[in-house]
CSV table of C-alpha atoms and ligand atoms in Angstrom, one decimal:
chain,number,residue,atom,x,y,z
A,9,MET,CA,110.2,148.0,134.9
A,10,ASN,CA,112.3,146.0,132.5
A,11,LYS,CA,113.3,146.1,128.8
A,12,GLU,CA,110.4,144.1,127.6
A,13,LYS,CA,107.8,146.2,129.4
A,14,THR,CA,109.5,149.4,128.3
A,15,GLN,CA,109.4,148.2,124.7
A,16,ARG,CA,105.7,147.4,125.0
A,17,VAL,CA,105.0,151.0,126.2
A,18,LEU,CA,107.1,152.5,123.4
A,19,ASP,CA,105.4,150.3,120.7
A,20,TYR,CA,101.9,151.3,122.1
A,21,LEU,CA,102.8,155.0,122.1
A,22,ASP,CA,104.1,154.6,118.5
A,23,GLU,CA,100.8,153.0,117.6
A,24,LEU,CA,98.7,155.8,119.3
A,25,TYR,CA,100.9,158.8,118.6
A,26,PRO,CA,103.5,158.2,115.9
A,27,ASP,CA,103.8,162.0,115.3
A,28,ALA,CA,103.6,163.5,118.8
A,29,TYR,CA,105.1,167.0,118.8
A,30,CYS,CA,105.5,170.1,121.0
A,31,GLU,CA,102.1,171.8,120.9
A,32,LEU,CA,103.4,175.2,122.0
A,33,ILE,CA,103.3,177.5,118.9
A,34,HIS,CA,106.6,179.3,118.3
A,35,ASP,CA,108.6,180.6,115.4
A,36,ASP,CA,112.1,180.3,116.9
A,37,VAL,CA,114.0,179.1,120.0
A,38,TYR,CA,113.4,182.4,121.8
A,39,GLN,CA,109.7,182.2,121.4
A,40,LEU,CA,109.8,178.6,122.4
A,41,LEU,CA,111.6,179.6,125.6
A,42,VAL,CA,109.0,182.3,126.3
A,43,ALA,CA,106.1,179.8,125.7
A,44,VAL,CA,107.6,177.1,127.9
A,45,MET,CA,108.1,179.7,130.7
A,46,LEU,CA,104.5,180.7,130.4
A,47,SER,CA,103.3,177.1,130.4
A,48,ALA,CA,104.1,176.5,134.1
A,49,GLN,CA,100.9,175.5,135.9
A,50,THR,CA,98.6,176.1,132.9
A,51,THR,CA,97.8,174.4,129.6
A,52,ASP,CA,99.5,174.7,126.2
A,53,LYS,CA,96.2,175.7,124.8
A,54,LYS,CA,95.9,178.8,127.1
A,55,VAL,CA,99.6,179.7,126.4
A,56,ASN,CA,99.0,179.6,122.6
A,57,LEU,CA,96.0,181.9,123.1
A,58,VAL,CA,98.1,184.5,124.8
A,59,THR,CA,101.2,184.2,122.7
A,60,LYS,CA,99.2,184.9,119.6
A,61,ASP,CA,99.0,188.6,120.5
A,62,LEU,CA,102.0,188.7,122.8
A,63,PHE,CA,104.4,187.7,120.0
A,64,LYS,CA,102.8,190.3,117.7
A,65,ARG,CA,103.6,193.0,120.2
A,66,PHE,CA,106.9,191.6,121.5
A,67,PRO,CA,108.2,189.3,118.7
A,68,ASP,CA,111.8,189.1,119.8
A,69,VAL,CA,114.2,189.3,122.7
A,70,GLU,CA,115.0,193.0,122.1
A,71,SER,CA,111.3,194.1,122.2
A,72,MET,CA,110.6,191.9,125.3
A,73,ALA,CA,113.7,193.3,127.1
A,74,GLN,CA,112.3,196.8,126.7
A,75,ALA,CA,108.7,195.9,127.5
A,76,ASP,CA,106.8,197.9,130.1
A,77,ILE,CA,105.9,195.3,132.8
A,78,LYS,CA,102.4,196.6,133.2
A,79,GLU,CA,101.7,196.3,129.5
A,80,LEU,CA,103.4,192.9,129.4
A,81,GLU,CA,101.0,191.7,132.2
A,82,THR,CA,98.0,192.8,130.2
A,83,TYR,CA,98.9,190.3,127.5
A,84,ILE,CA,99.3,187.3,129.8
A,85,LYS,CA,96.9,188.0,132.6
A,86,THR,CA,94.5,185.2,131.7
A,87,ILE,CA,97.1,182.6,132.8
A,88,GLY,CA,98.3,181.7,136.2
A,89,LEU,CA,101.1,183.4,138.0
A,90,TYR,CA,101.1,186.1,135.4
A,91,ARG,CA,102.8,188.8,137.5
A,92,ASN,CA,105.7,186.6,138.3
A,93,LYS,CA,105.9,185.4,134.7
A,94,ALA,CA,105.9,188.9,133.3
A,95,LYS,CA,108.7,189.9,135.6
A,96,ASN,CA,110.8,186.8,134.6
A,97,LEU,CA,110.2,187.2,130.9
A,98,LYS,CA,111.5,190.7,131.0
A,99,ARG,CA,114.4,189.9,133.2
A,100,MET,CA,115.3,186.8,131.2
A,101,SER,CA,115.2,188.8,128.0
A,102,GLU,CA,117.4,191.6,129.5
A,103,VAL,CA,120.0,188.9,130.5
A,104,LEU,CA,120.0,187.4,127.0
A,105,VAL,CA,120.6,190.9,125.4
A,106,GLU,CA,123.2,191.9,128.0
A,107,GLN,CA,125.1,188.6,128.2
A,108,TYR,CA,124.3,186.5,125.2
A,109,HIS,CA,124.1,188.9,122.3
A,110,GLY,CA,120.3,188.4,122.2
A,111,GLU,CA,120.7,184.6,121.5
A,112,VAL,CA,119.3,181.8,123.5
A,113,PRO,CA,122.3,179.7,124.8
A,114,CYS,CA,122.3,176.0,124.1
A,115,SER,CA,124.0,174.9,127.2
A,116,ARG,CA,122.2,173.5,130.2
A,117,LYS,CA,124.2,175.5,132.7
A,118,ALA,CA,123.5,178.8,130.9
A,119,LEU,CA,119.8,178.1,130.4
A,120,GLU,CA,119.3,177.2,134.0
A,121,SER,CA,121.0,180.4,135.2
A,122,LEU,CA,118.4,182.5,133.4
A,123,PRO,CA,115.7,184.2,135.5
A,124,GLY,CA,112.6,182.0,135.8
A,125,VAL,CA,114.1,179.1,133.9
A,126,GLY,CA,114.1,175.8,135.7
A,127,ARG,CA,115.1,172.2,134.8
A,128,LYS,CA,111.9,171.4,132.9
A,129,THR,CA,112.0,174.5,130.8
A,130,THR,CA,115.7,173.9,130.1
A,131,ASN,CA,115.0,170.3,129.0
A,132,VAL,CA,112.3,171.3,126.6
A,133,VAL,CA,114.4,174.1,125.1
A,134,LEU,CA,117.4,171.8,124.7
A,135,SER,CA,115.4,169.0,123.1
A,136,VAL,CA,112.8,170.8,121.0
A,137,GLY,CA,114.8,174.0,120.3
A,138,PHE,CA,118.3,172.6,119.8
A,139,HIS,CA,117.6,168.9,119.2
A,140,ILE,CA,119.9,168.0,122.1
A,141,PRO,CA,118.6,164.8,123.8
A,142,ALA,CA,116.9,165.7,127.1
A,143,PHE,CA,113.8,164.4,128.9
A,144,ALA,CA,111.5,167.0,130.4
A,145,VAL,CA,109.2,165.8,133.1
A,146,ASP,CA,106.0,167.7,133.4
A,147,THR,CA,102.8,166.7,135.3
A,148,HIS,CA,101.7,164.3,132.5
A,149,VAL,CA,105.0,162.6,132.2
A,150,GLU,CA,105.3,162.2,135.9
A,151,ARG,CA,101.8,160.7,136.2
A,152,ILE,CA,102.2,158.3,133.3
A,153,ALA,CA,105.7,157.2,134.4
A,154,LYS,CA,104.3,156.3,137.9
A,155,ARG,CA,101.2,154.6,136.6
A,156,LEU,CA,103.2,152.5,134.2
A,157,GLY,CA,105.9,151.6,136.8
A,158,PHE,CA,108.9,153.6,135.6
A,159,ALA,CA,109.0,155.2,139.0
A,160,LYS,CA,107.5,154.7,142.5
A,161,ASN,CA,104.5,156.8,143.5
A,162,ASP,CA,106.5,158.8,145.9
A,163,ALA,CA,109.5,159.4,143.5
A,164,SER,CA,110.6,163.0,143.0
A,165,VAL,CA,110.6,164.6,139.6
A,166,GLU,CA,114.4,164.2,139.4
A,167,THR,CA,114.1,160.5,140.0
A,168,VAL,CA,111.4,160.2,137.4
A,169,GLU,CA,113.6,161.9,134.9
A,170,ARG,CA,116.6,159.8,135.8
A,171,ASN,CA,114.6,156.6,135.5
A,172,MET,CA,113.1,157.5,132.1
A,173,LYS,CA,116.6,158.3,130.8
A,174,ARG,CA,117.8,155.0,132.1
A,175,TYR,CA,115.1,152.8,130.6
A,176,ILE,CA,114.7,154.6,127.3
A,177,ASP,CA,117.4,154.9,124.6
A,178,ARG,CA,118.8,158.4,124.3
A,179,SER,CA,117.8,158.6,120.6
A,180,ARG,CA,114.2,158.4,121.7
A,181,TRP,CA,114.1,160.8,124.6
A,182,THR,CA,112.5,163.7,122.8
A,183,LYS,CA,110.0,161.6,120.9
A,184,THR,CA,109.0,159.6,124.0
A,185,HIS,CA,108.6,162.8,126.0
A,186,HIS,CA,106.1,164.2,123.5
A,187,GLN,CA,104.3,160.8,123.3
A,188,PHE,CA,104.0,160.7,127.1
A,189,ILE,CA,102.5,164.1,127.1
A,190,PHE,CA,100.0,163.2,124.3
A,191,PHE,CA,99.1,160.0,126.2
A,192,GLY,CA,98.6,161.9,129.4
A,193,ARG,CA,96.7,164.7,127.8
A,194,TYR,CA,94.3,162.7,125.6
A,195,PHE,CA,94.2,159.1,126.9
A,196,CYS,CA,95.6,158.4,130.4
A,197,LYS,CA,94.1,161.6,131.9
A,198,ALA,CA,94.5,162.4,135.5
A,199,ILE,CA,90.8,162.2,136.4
A,200,ASN,CA,89.1,160.1,133.6
A,201,PRO,CA,91.7,157.9,131.9
A,202,SER,CA,90.5,155.6,129.1
A,203,CYS,CA,91.3,152.4,131.0
A,204,LYS,CA,88.7,150.3,129.1
A,205,GLN,CA,90.6,150.9,125.9
A,206,CYS,CA,94.1,150.8,127.3
A,207,LYS,CA,96.4,148.0,126.1
A,208,LEU,CA,98.7,148.5,129.0
A,209,ILE,CA,96.1,147.8,131.7
A,210,ASP,CA,97.8,144.6,132.8
A,211,MET,CA,101.0,146.4,133.7
A,212,CYS,CA,99.5,149.6,135.0
A,213,LYS,CA,100.1,150.2,138.8
A,214,ASP,CA,97.1,152.4,139.3
A,215,LYS,CA,94.6,149.7,140.2
A,216,GLU,CA,92.3,152.0,142.1
A,217,LYS,CA,91.8,154.3,139.1
A,218,GLN,CA,91.3,151.3,136.8
A,219,GLN,CA,88.6,149.8,139.0
A,220,GLN,CA,86.9,153.2,139.2
A,221,MET,CA,86.9,153.5,135.4
A,222,LEU,CA,86.0,149.9,134.6
A,223,ASN,CA,83.0,150.0,137.0
A,224,ARG,CA,81.6,153.0,135.1
A,225,LYS,CA,78.9,152.2,132.6
B,318,SF4,S1,95.0,151.4,132.6
B,318,SF4,FE1,94.2,153.4,132.8
B,318,SF4,S2,95.4,154.5,134.3
B,318,SF4,FE2,96.5,152.7,133.6
B,318,SF4,S3,97.9,153.4,132.0
B,318,SF4,FE3,96.0,152.6,131.0
B,318,SF4,S4,94.7,154.4,130.8
B,318,SF4,FE4,96.3,155.0,132.3
């Protein structure tokens, strides 16, 4: 990867998705944090379906901290890992009430210390919730970064994040993160990417997938 290629990618993403945004529906930073925690190993669409009713019943940190686990589970049982997620949501909310006056902290260290909150969730909350530059790497970002040559195929998520932050200007981290997700979700999909229409085909490393797609009628 070099500056010129990086710019080509960014220009193309600007052309395709000038207004990419976080698709998780939320009213405030706390609800964003809950939605991102729920989104592990499932789709934003499914999360939005469950948070519609979940946020009516438990709209804020205080109500979630006092939630009955079994009742909480009934609201999120259509998504993966729901038992664990319910436990983490309640515990995370209790910690916010007990240690942070019910506010979501805006420091990486504090966020990462919350139950069920990892690096990806922290990065999304920092960038989307607090407008602090961060680059979250989810499954789409990882796949696109590797296909386009920002990282090697066997690179870890940490390496992908480090490389993206190295090649892309800090002021664009949040925007590019959303654009990568849109590109991965709607264009360069895992199984059926739109290689025939892709303007980056010459620099794409996934030759096998390209051949497969180009040979299709
Ligand atoms: S050529 Fe296909 S696999 Fe490669 S980036 Fe474009 S859409 Fe994705």
